[in-house]
Amino acid sequence: MKKHINVYTFCVIITLIIFAAFTARLVDWQLINSENYRGQAYADGAEEIKSEPVRGQIFDKDGKGLIVNQTRYRVVVRGTELDGEEKSVFPTLISIFDKLKLAYHSDIPDAVPDGETYIFADNIKSESAGAVAENLQKINGASVEPYLVRTAESPNLAPHILGALGAVTADEYESGDYALNDKTGKFGIEAKFETELRGKSGEKLVFFDGGSAVSEELKQSAERGSNIWLTLDSKLQKTAAESLAENVQAAKAEGKAESEIYSEKGHGEDCSAGAAVMLSVKDFSVLAAASYPTYDLNKYSLYGDYYSSLANDENSPMFNRAFDGEFACGSVFKPCVALAALENGAIDESTQFFCDKFYDYYPSNVVECMHYHGMQDIYSATAHSCNWFYAEAGRRAGIKNICACAEKLGLGVKTGLETGESGGVLAGRNDDDWQPGNTPRAAIGQSDNAFTPLQLAAYTATLANNGTRLKTHLVGKITSADNSKIIADFTKPETAESSSFFEKNLKIVQKAMREVASNPEGTAYSVFGDYKTAVAAKTGTAENSGSDHAVFICYAPFEKPEVAVAVVIENGVKGKYAMQVAKDLLDGYFK
């Protein structure tokens, strides 16, 4: 029995010694002399390779994928020096791809930097990947790898907002944060939330033998990017895009017909573009924001001939008219002037002016009205869009008061959108050369006034929200890659301007806007007179070079506002087309 115990003890001791030796060796490899061994590994054919993180996806407010990741395959050549027999790798690859009738990149280098990989071909679909892999079995340094393709599910829906990826710049590459073949967001949500979407690169040590990878050591796992949830409603966005296209084309067709009849220009024959924005009055989130003409985001991302055609298109389809276009606004400016005049005491609810069509208080700067309206108060003048009434109301209020009111309502100031926007132009603001005679024309929305459709929507939403202006926003929340955790929540409204207006005056302006749609003589009655949901609105026809712009703003329901809409149809002339876009959006929202 004692002899048996001694044998057992001996075996245990031997086993412990062996494990201790292995442990000591591991400590020596990984802790004490890790750098020396790593250097030796490099000398023997090892490379540090960054693994690209999976980029986060972009959803609409209900979780519908707008930008998603789809699996594709690519052929990569690792960054070993292409000397000796390896110089034949590229000609061999070209021969294989020509035989399989597959596309590959034309910018083939002489060598690939150590620690990098060169993408010889990408966007290979699964049905072709097997054939490629079979042909690459005996080629050193080249392999087929799966990767995720960034794809817009509905590529024409919101390209101006979503943005696209592009090659890294020299500065980005030199920073060490990006590999040679990485891509970064260039505009839109992809650019603004680059850090959140991209995630973090991983790193692995790959060991080679004769040009072939034989093993690898993971140094740091890649972290998937976060997902961005927008406030956009895909259905409303589609409605806005389709309605814009239809009504711009209809305005152009009617304009061409009338130009031929009257043998003159200015009827809308030059209409070719427009924009529409719908905001939630509750939090000023962007429910829809369409710019027409639009383009295919997936084709855009490939650059090449399609990108060139967009860049050379005279209608500038890549220009985001909804957020960056500054347009003469016309009479939709009048509710602002009404509020400024009421707040300043220049007019009150009972004030009346007699419209004889030509407002000539300043003989050298006469403002013409569209009709002889006769005696007008604020309600009838707003319903009729009487220039005479508003020219006088604006003169009495003064340009400084008008500008101050406009800024509070969101005109001529940025709305706070995450992706960037134009600031607009407010006539008479900080203008040392401004003359009193210029004010009546500014008061009817002409002069230098030019605002973005987004600003016009925020202005309308502010009137609907009893004078409190909130910051507009496109992003509702940011979640983890598996959507199990909310990383950031932006749903809480953020005040940009607290209301400083008298409630009585706001109610007067709101009631006047309601008259535009409900009064049989109102300029929006033809479209909204029998609409089931009560609408408050203002039409506008804005003078500019070419045919006049057609502009329309509205909010609904009148008693408890939920949404605000602004539509601009460039050179559209007739308000019915802009109103129809707004009606289609309201239909989509309420039905």
XYZ file of C-alpha atoms in Angstrom:
591
model
C 0.000 0.000 0.000
C 2.842 2.380 0.923
C 4.633 1.581 -2.326
C 1.455 2.376 -4.296
C 1.165 5.749 -2.563
C 4.761 6.605 -3.346
C 4.219 5.859 -7.060
C 1.085 7.997 -7.059
C 2.907 10.819 -5.295
C 5.757 10.584 -7.762
C 3.348 10.874 -10.734
C 1.645 13.902 -9.215
C 4.994 15.609 -8.627
C 6.118 14.921 -12.198
C 2.818 16.259 -13.557
C 3.105 19.439 -11.481
C 6.671 19.973 -12.673
C 5.570 19.665 -16.304
C 2.696 22.111 -15.819
C 5.019 24.499 -13.987
C 7.452 24.367 -16.887
C 4.682 25.101 -19.375
C 3.400 27.938 -17.183
C 6.874 29.429 -16.896
C 7.249 29.179 -20.654
C 3.907 30.911 -21.242
C 4.829 33.671 -18.807
C 8.086 34.079 -20.666
C 6.317 34.190 -24.056
C 3.393 36.437 -23.156
C 4.699 38.671 -20.364
C 8.470 38.785 -19.900
C 9.712 38.516 -23.488
C 6.455 39.049 -25.424
C 7.831 41.920 -27.497
C 10.950 39.938 -28.454
C 8.907 36.943 -29.536
C 6.418 39.181 -31.361
C 9.288 40.778 -33.244
C 10.607 37.343 -34.123
C 7.138 36.348 -35.299
C 7.030 39.354 -37.609
C 10.438 38.411 -38.965
C 9.175 34.881 -39.618
C 6.141 36.137 -41.601
C 3.437 37.504 -39.319
C 1.298 40.589 -39.793
C -0.924 42.690 -37.576
C -4.231 43.044 -39.438
C -7.112 45.269 -38.438
C -10.531 43.696 -38.681
C -13.199 46.076 -39.914
C -16.133 46.454 -37.512
C -19.673 45.810 -38.659
C -21.238 49.204 -39.252
C -24.459 49.996 -37.426
C -27.756 50.187 -39.318
C -30.214 53.057 -39.767
C -33.935 52.591 -39.095
C -37.041 54.732 -39.380
C -39.070 55.530 -36.260
C -40.877 52.177 -36.377
C -37.783 50.051 -36.936
C -38.051 49.674 -40.704
C -34.579 49.326 -42.190
C -33.444 52.332 -44.218
C -29.734 51.465 -44.422
C -28.965 47.793 -43.740
C -26.055 45.369 -44.109
C -26.216 42.553 -46.674
C -23.655 39.738 -47.038
C -21.402 39.814 -50.099
C -17.961 38.361 -50.867
C -14.651 39.883 -51.901
C -11.183 38.717 -52.912
C -8.380 40.201 -50.849
C -4.632 40.045 -51.233
C -2.840 40.310 -47.906
C -0.004 42.726 -47.378
C 2.909 40.366 -47.825
C 5.627 41.611 -50.173
C 4.871 40.484 -53.672
C 8.332 39.289 -54.630
C 9.583 36.078 -56.178
C 6.786 33.830 -57.370
C 4.174 36.012 -55.702
C 4.520 38.634 -58.423
C 2.281 36.419 -60.526
C -0.671 36.698 -58.111
C -2.374 39.632 -59.860
C -2.078 38.339 -63.450
C -3.401 35.000 -62.220
C -6.342 36.657 -60.469
C -7.144 38.689 -63.574
C -7.135 35.521 -65.671
C -9.501 33.772 -63.246
C -11.959 36.668 -63.115
C -11.936 37.113 -66.890
C -12.718 33.400 -67.263
C -15.597 33.663 -64.776
C -16.756 36.934 -66.376
C -16.647 38.790 -63.066
C -15.652 42.412 -62.472
C -12.576 43.454 -60.498
C -10.895 46.721 -59.570
C -8.692 48.298 -62.190
C -6.310 50.201 -59.864
C -4.011 47.228 -59.228
C -0.854 48.123 -57.247
C 2.634 46.685 -57.599
C 2.661 45.757 -53.933
C 0.453 45.967 -50.867
C 1.811 47.671 -47.698
C 2.601 45.403 -44.762
C -0.291 45.115 -42.378
C -2.808 46.032 -45.062
C -4.973 44.152 -47.487
C -5.805 45.051 -51.057
C -9.348 44.381 -52.239
C -8.990 42.933 -55.718
C -12.744 42.490 -56.256
C -15.862 43.004 -54.197
C -19.650 42.784 -54.336
C -19.391 39.129 -55.392
C -22.719 37.414 -54.861
C -22.981 34.067 -53.086
C -23.695 32.126 -56.300
C -20.289 33.176 -57.708
C -18.242 33.072 -54.505
C -17.857 29.273 -54.552
C -16.394 29.212 -58.056
C -13.943 31.978 -57.171
C -12.845 30.210 -53.964
C -12.233 26.970 -55.866
C -9.943 28.716 -58.329
C -7.985 30.442 -55.550
C -7.053 27.307 -53.627
C -3.455 27.199 -54.871
C -2.799 30.947 -54.926
C -0.725 32.262 -52.046
C -1.825 35.470 -50.361
C -5.280 35.683 -51.944
C -8.544 34.537 -50.422
C -12.318 34.940 -50.578
C -13.841 36.658 -47.565
C -17.441 37.468 -46.669
C -18.289 41.057 -45.789
C -21.343 43.219 -45.366
C -22.519 45.608 -48.066
C -24.099 48.878 -47.022
C -27.444 48.985 -48.825
C -30.345 51.414 -48.908
C -33.549 49.377 -48.782
C -35.434 52.056 -50.752
C -32.556 53.858 -52.471
C -34.616 56.770 -53.831
C -36.497 57.464 -50.620
C -34.264 59.754 -48.544
C -30.729 59.813 -49.984
C -30.142 63.452 -49.019
C -30.800 62.617 -45.369
C -29.209 59.182 -45.016
C -25.910 60.028 -46.699
C -23.282 57.712 -48.138
C -19.850 56.257 -47.492
C -16.652 57.088 -49.313
C -12.928 56.346 -49.249
C -10.897 57.573 -46.304
C -8.995 60.801 -46.734
C -5.223 61.025 -46.348
C -5.656 62.663 -42.932
C -8.040 59.934 -41.748
C -5.630 57.224 -42.862
C -2.618 58.892 -41.287
C -4.486 59.228 -37.990
C -4.222 55.457 -37.590
C -7.939 55.067 -36.941
C -8.676 53.742 -40.416
C -7.169 51.106 -42.697
C -6.411 51.710 -46.351
C -9.667 50.165 -47.607
C -11.970 51.525 -44.907
C -14.844 53.842 -45.764
C -16.291 56.720 -43.788
C -19.518 58.682 -43.864
C -19.311 61.638 -46.236
C -22.600 63.449 -45.597
C -25.978 63.062 -43.934
C -26.573 60.684 -41.037
C -23.675 58.479 -42.171
C -21.248 61.369 -41.646
C -22.807 63.050 -38.610
C -22.909 59.799 -36.638
C -19.736 58.258 -38.069
C -18.294 57.428 -34.643
C -21.466 55.754 -33.384
C -22.174 53.854 -36.602
C -18.637 52.680 -37.314
C -17.895 50.934 -34.038
C -14.297 50.003 -33.222
C -11.815 48.052 -35.305
C -10.401 44.790 -34.052
C -6.845 43.577 -34.391
C -5.348 40.136 -34.984
C -1.893 38.714 -35.551
C -1.822 36.465 -38.629
C 1.053 34.017 -39.114
C 2.106 33.040 -42.619
C 4.059 30.122 -44.025
C 5.063 30.420 -47.640
C 2.550 33.184 -48.218
C -0.411 31.254 -46.790
C -1.995 32.039 -43.447
C -1.492 29.127 -41.085
C -2.772 30.582 -37.803
C -3.879 33.761 -36.146
C -3.949 35.335 -32.714
C -6.816 37.647 -31.748
C -5.479 40.739 -30.013
C -8.694 42.750 -29.796
C -12.212 41.927 -30.975
C -13.967 44.371 -33.264
C -16.978 46.124 -31.766
C -20.101 46.429 -33.895
C -21.431 49.902 -34.497
C -24.566 51.249 -32.867
C -27.902 51.543 -34.678
C -29.474 54.924 -35.406
C -33.267 55.266 -35.216
C -34.567 58.264 -37.134
C -37.802 60.130 -36.517
C -38.778 59.663 -40.171
C -41.926 57.721 -40.978
C -41.114 55.687 -44.104
C -44.692 55.741 -45.343
C -44.979 59.514 -45.002
C -41.557 59.956 -46.567
C -42.662 57.893 -49.552
C -45.883 59.912 -49.802
C -43.943 63.176 -49.790
C -41.501 61.973 -52.442
C -44.150 60.589 -54.768
C -46.496 63.556 -54.382
C -43.696 66.033 -55.040
C -42.692 64.231 -58.218
C -46.280 64.063 -59.444
C -47.140 67.692 -58.706
C -43.898 69.181 -59.986
C -44.436 67.378 -63.269
C -48.104 68.449 -63.375
C -47.172 72.086 -62.752
C -44.578 71.922 -65.516
C -47.011 70.337 -67.991
C -49.680 72.980 -67.322
C -47.066 75.706 -67.505
C -45.882 74.530 -70.911
C -49.430 74.424 -72.239
C -50.223 77.944 -71.016
C -46.938 79.332 -72.315
C -47.824 78.081 -75.761
C -51.341 79.510 -75.518
C -50.216 82.953 -74.355
C -46.878 82.950 -76.180
C -45.064 84.073 -73.068
C -42.993 82.637 -70.252
C -43.701 82.664 -66.544
C -46.538 80.128 -66.312
C -44.531 77.313 -64.736
C -42.973 75.840 -67.861
C -39.624 75.956 -66.019
C -40.901 74.060 -62.947
C -38.604 71.126 -62.209
C -37.961 70.886 -58.468
C -39.438 71.188 -55.003
C -39.338 70.136 -51.373
C -41.727 69.212 -48.586
C -41.289 68.854 -44.810
C -43.682 67.520 -42.167
C -42.927 68.034 -38.454
C -44.578 66.702 -35.344
C -45.892 69.674 -33.347
C -45.396 67.712 -30.122
C -41.597 67.588 -30.368
C -40.664 69.106 -33.770
C -39.325 65.747 -34.947
C -39.021 65.370 -38.723
C -41.650 62.897 -39.931
C -40.930 63.467 -43.626
C -38.508 65.623 -45.579
C -38.382 65.077 -49.329
C -36.357 66.860 -51.966
C -37.153 66.545 -55.667
C -35.535 65.539 -57.946
C -34.035 62.680 -55.982
C -31.526 59.955 -56.856
C -30.601 56.316 -56.225
C -28.362 56.104 -53.156
C -27.044 52.635 -54.010
C -25.943 53.721 -57.483
C -24.519 56.951 -56.055
C -22.285 54.957 -53.712
C -20.631 53.278 -56.699
C -19.654 56.680 -58.129
C -18.615 56.252 -61.771
C -20.937 57.280 -64.616
C -24.050 57.571 -62.448
C -22.383 59.981 -60.065
C -21.108 62.034 -63.007
C -24.618 62.238 -64.472
C -25.937 63.549 -61.155
C -23.158 66.098 -60.837
C -23.847 67.407 -64.336
C -27.656 67.481 -64.043
C -28.871 71.095 -64.303
C -31.648 70.349 -61.779
C -29.086 69.471 -59.090
C -30.658 66.257 -57.740
C -27.947 65.912 -55.082
C -28.921 69.267 -53.541
C -31.031 68.860 -50.411
C -33.698 71.481 -51.036
C -35.614 70.589 -47.876
C -32.794 71.565 -45.508
C -30.412 73.681 -47.574
C -32.559 75.391 -50.208
C -33.293 79.054 -49.438
C -36.407 80.173 -51.300
C -38.356 83.394 -51.593
C -41.380 82.716 -49.415
C -44.115 85.098 -50.579
C -47.282 85.495 -48.537
C -46.646 82.647 -46.093
C -44.638 85.348 -44.258
C -47.812 87.298 -43.504
C -48.813 85.471 -40.281
C -45.438 86.551 -38.870
C -46.123 90.167 -39.833
C -49.617 89.945 -38.375
C -48.226 88.764 -35.042
C -45.492 91.404 -35.038
C -48.037 94.181 -35.723
C -50.409 92.866 -33.044
C -47.640 92.534 -30.455
C -46.380 96.032 -31.226
C -49.839 97.558 -31.024
C -49.652 98.697 -34.645
C -52.977 96.978 -35.314
C -55.598 95.074 -33.344
C -58.333 92.591 -34.141
C -60.725 95.321 -35.288
C -58.276 97.313 -37.438
C -59.449 97.758 -41.038
C -57.693 99.085 -44.147
C -59.196 99.809 -47.550
C -57.488 97.903 -50.378
C -57.622 99.757 -53.691
C -55.089 97.355 -55.212
C -52.127 99.768 -55.269
C -50.401 100.514 -51.967
C -48.544 103.763 -52.655
C -47.638 105.138 -49.228
C -44.123 105.291 -50.688
C -44.696 106.473 -54.282
C -41.252 105.257 -55.346
C -41.954 101.781 -53.990
C -45.555 100.865 -54.872
C -46.844 97.446 -53.780
C -49.495 95.932 -56.006
C -52.248 93.678 -54.699
C -53.774 90.916 -56.785
C -57.313 92.332 -56.476
C -59.416 95.295 -55.315
C -60.379 93.844 -51.939
C -62.038 96.911 -50.443
C -62.278 97.111 -46.646
C -60.250 94.388 -44.948
C -59.565 93.289 -41.380
C -56.907 90.790 -40.316
C -59.191 87.794 -40.950
C -60.375 88.699 -44.430
C -56.953 90.067 -45.398
C -55.296 86.769 -44.427
C -57.962 84.695 -46.174
C -57.623 86.806 -49.349
C -53.847 87.247 -48.916
C -54.281 90.989 -49.357
C -50.963 92.699 -50.041
C -52.376 96.169 -49.319
C -53.390 95.276 -45.762
C -50.056 93.628 -44.945
C -47.962 96.334 -46.561
C -49.579 98.871 -44.229
C -49.485 96.557 -41.197
C -45.789 95.945 -41.847
C -45.047 99.647 -42.273
C -46.709 100.395 -38.939
C -44.932 97.550 -37.147
C -41.493 98.473 -38.517
C -38.762 96.217 -39.853
C -37.029 95.728 -36.467
C -40.177 94.386 -34.838
C -40.900 92.168 -37.827
C -37.387 90.701 -37.740
C -37.504 90.141 -33.985
C -40.818 88.301 -34.303
C -39.562 86.254 -37.268
C -36.507 85.065 -35.332
C -38.650 83.962 -32.388
C -40.830 82.001 -34.794
C -37.810 80.349 -36.418
C -37.381 82.312 -39.640
C -33.849 83.333 -40.545
C -32.374 81.132 -37.800
C -31.193 77.535 -37.844
C -33.664 75.063 -36.421
C -31.147 72.855 -34.599
C -31.156 69.916 -37.048
C -28.350 67.403 -36.370
C -27.130 67.001 -39.939
C -26.724 70.687 -40.745
C -28.888 73.189 -42.589
C -28.931 76.639 -44.171
C -29.782 79.631 -42.007
C -32.040 81.489 -44.415
C -32.159 85.220 -45.138
C -34.291 87.675 -43.186
C -34.877 90.944 -45.046
C -33.841 94.081 -43.188
C -32.011 92.373 -40.356
C -28.784 94.195 -39.484
C -29.016 96.144 -42.737
C -27.555 99.631 -42.265
C -28.776 100.693 -45.692
C -32.377 99.669 -45.069
C -34.910 102.331 -46.031
C -38.459 102.605 -44.578
C -39.821 102.319 -48.096
C -38.416 98.798 -48.319
C -40.471 97.520 -45.392
C -43.896 97.106 -47.108
C -42.403 94.807 -49.732
C -40.597 92.766 -47.072
C -43.876 92.563 -45.116
C -45.602 90.672 -47.948
C -42.749 88.135 -48.070
C -40.763 89.635 -50.922
C -37.533 91.701 -50.762
C -34.631 89.536 -49.571
C -36.675 87.094 -47.515
C -35.594 83.523 -48.304
C -36.112 80.518 -46.049
C -35.665 76.762 -46.152
C -38.698 74.461 -46.244
C -37.489 73.138 -42.878
C -37.577 76.662 -41.411
C -41.035 77.242 -42.833
C -42.237 73.995 -41.231
C -40.682 74.955 -37.878
C -42.267 78.425 -38.157
C -45.662 76.847 -38.795
C -45.218 74.362 -35.951
C -44.271 77.239 -33.620
C -47.490 79.097 -34.443
C -49.400 75.859 -33.863
C -47.520 75.344 -30.576
C -48.703 78.702 -29.214
C -45.411 80.449 -29.849
C -43.011 77.968 -28.239
C -40.361 76.854 -30.709
C -38.641 73.514 -30.159
C -35.450 72.277 -31.776
C -36.066 70.163 -34.847
C -34.449 66.745 -34.861
C -34.025 63.721 -37.109
C -32.687 61.168 -34.623
C -34.981 59.585 -32.065
C -32.549 57.227 -30.361
C -29.307 55.282 -30.652
C -29.283 51.622 -29.657
C -26.745 48.835 -29.296
C -26.047 46.617 -32.299
C -28.634 44.064 -31.184
C -31.131 46.805 -30.201
C -31.255 45.457 -26.647
C -29.977 48.661 -25.064
C -30.805 52.334 -25.620
C -27.516 54.203 -25.651
C -28.995 57.663 -26.200
C -32.587 58.896 -26.211
C -33.517 62.136 -27.982
C -37.284 61.926 -27.693
C -37.594 64.578 -24.986
C -38.470 67.931 -26.643
C -35.818 70.622 -26.344
C -36.968 74.241 -26.253
C -35.238 76.624 -28.626
C -37.427 79.670 -27.901
C -40.013 80.007 -25.130
C -43.154 81.851 -26.083
C -43.113 85.530 -25.225
C -46.224 86.367 -27.222
C -49.572 87.402 -25.818
C -51.971 84.484 -26.016
C -54.722 86.727 -27.385
C -52.569 87.773 -30.335
C -51.563 84.187 -31.099
C -55.212 83.156 -31.147
C -56.016 85.951 -33.604
C -53.269 84.833 -35.989
C -54.296 81.184 -35.674
C -57.925 82.047 -36.375
C -56.854 84.100 -39.399
C -54.923 81.103 -40.753
C -57.986 78.948 -40.251
C -59.941 81.392 -42.432
C -57.542 80.669 -45.317
C -58.834 77.083 -45.474
C -62.398 77.443 -44.155
C -63.639 80.718 -45.684
C -65.168 80.125 -49.147
C -63.119 83.110 -50.337
C -59.944 81.784 -48.702
C -57.013 80.994 -50.985
C -56.826 77.359 -49.737
C -60.569 76.690 -49.615
C -60.622 74.893 -52.970
C -58.462 72.096 -51.545
C -59.242 72.157 -47.819
C -62.730 73.647 -47.573
C -64.390 70.263 -47.112
C -61.431 68.468 -45.569
C -62.542 66.285 -42.664
C -59.745 67.509 -40.407
C -59.747 71.245 -39.650
C -56.676 72.876 -41.212
C -55.020 76.257 -40.569
C -52.965 77.435 -43.528
C -51.340 80.149 -45.601
C -50.645 80.209 -49.320
C -47.823 82.071 -50.997
C -46.652 83.055 -54.456
C -43.051 84.223 -54.433
C -41.493 86.372 -57.130
C -38.033 85.369 -58.321
C -36.129 84.822 -61.530
C -38.212 82.643 -63.837
C -41.750 81.624 -62.961
C -42.952 82.360 -59.428
C -42.503 79.809 -56.643
C -45.614 78.178 -55.170
C -45.356 77.996 -51.367
C -47.768 76.547 -48.822
C -47.767 76.063 -45.044
C -50.391 74.464 -42.794
C -50.987 72.677 -39.523
C -53.726 70.314 -38.334
C -55.959 69.611 -36.544
C -56.715 73.259 -35.880
C -57.930 72.837 -32.278
C -55.236 70.371 -31.152
C -52.352 70.567 -33.644
C -50.354 67.407 -34.281
C -48.433 68.093 -37.496
C -47.114 71.060 -39.465
C -46.290 71.005 -43.176
C -44.334 73.267 -45.517
C -44.130 72.805 -49.287
C -42.146 74.740 -51.883
C -42.506 74.033 -55.593
C -39.854 75.965 -57.463
C -41.299 77.967 -60.347
C -44.596 76.169 -59.773
C -46.732 79.358 -59.929
C -50.077 77.837 -59.028
C -50.696 77.140 -55.367
C -52.910 74.131 -56.029
C -49.903 71.913 -56.665
C -48.149 72.826 -53.436
C -51.436 72.432 -51.563
C -51.966 68.992 -53.068
C -48.600 67.791 -51.729
C -49.601 68.993 -48.260
C -53.011 67.335 -48.577
C -51.404 64.028 -49.569
C -49.183 64.208 -46.481
C -52.114 64.998 -44.210
C -54.066 62.145 -45.785
C -51.169 59.825 -45.080
C -50.882 60.971 -41.498
C -54.555 61.031 -40.495
C -55.735 58.036 -42.497
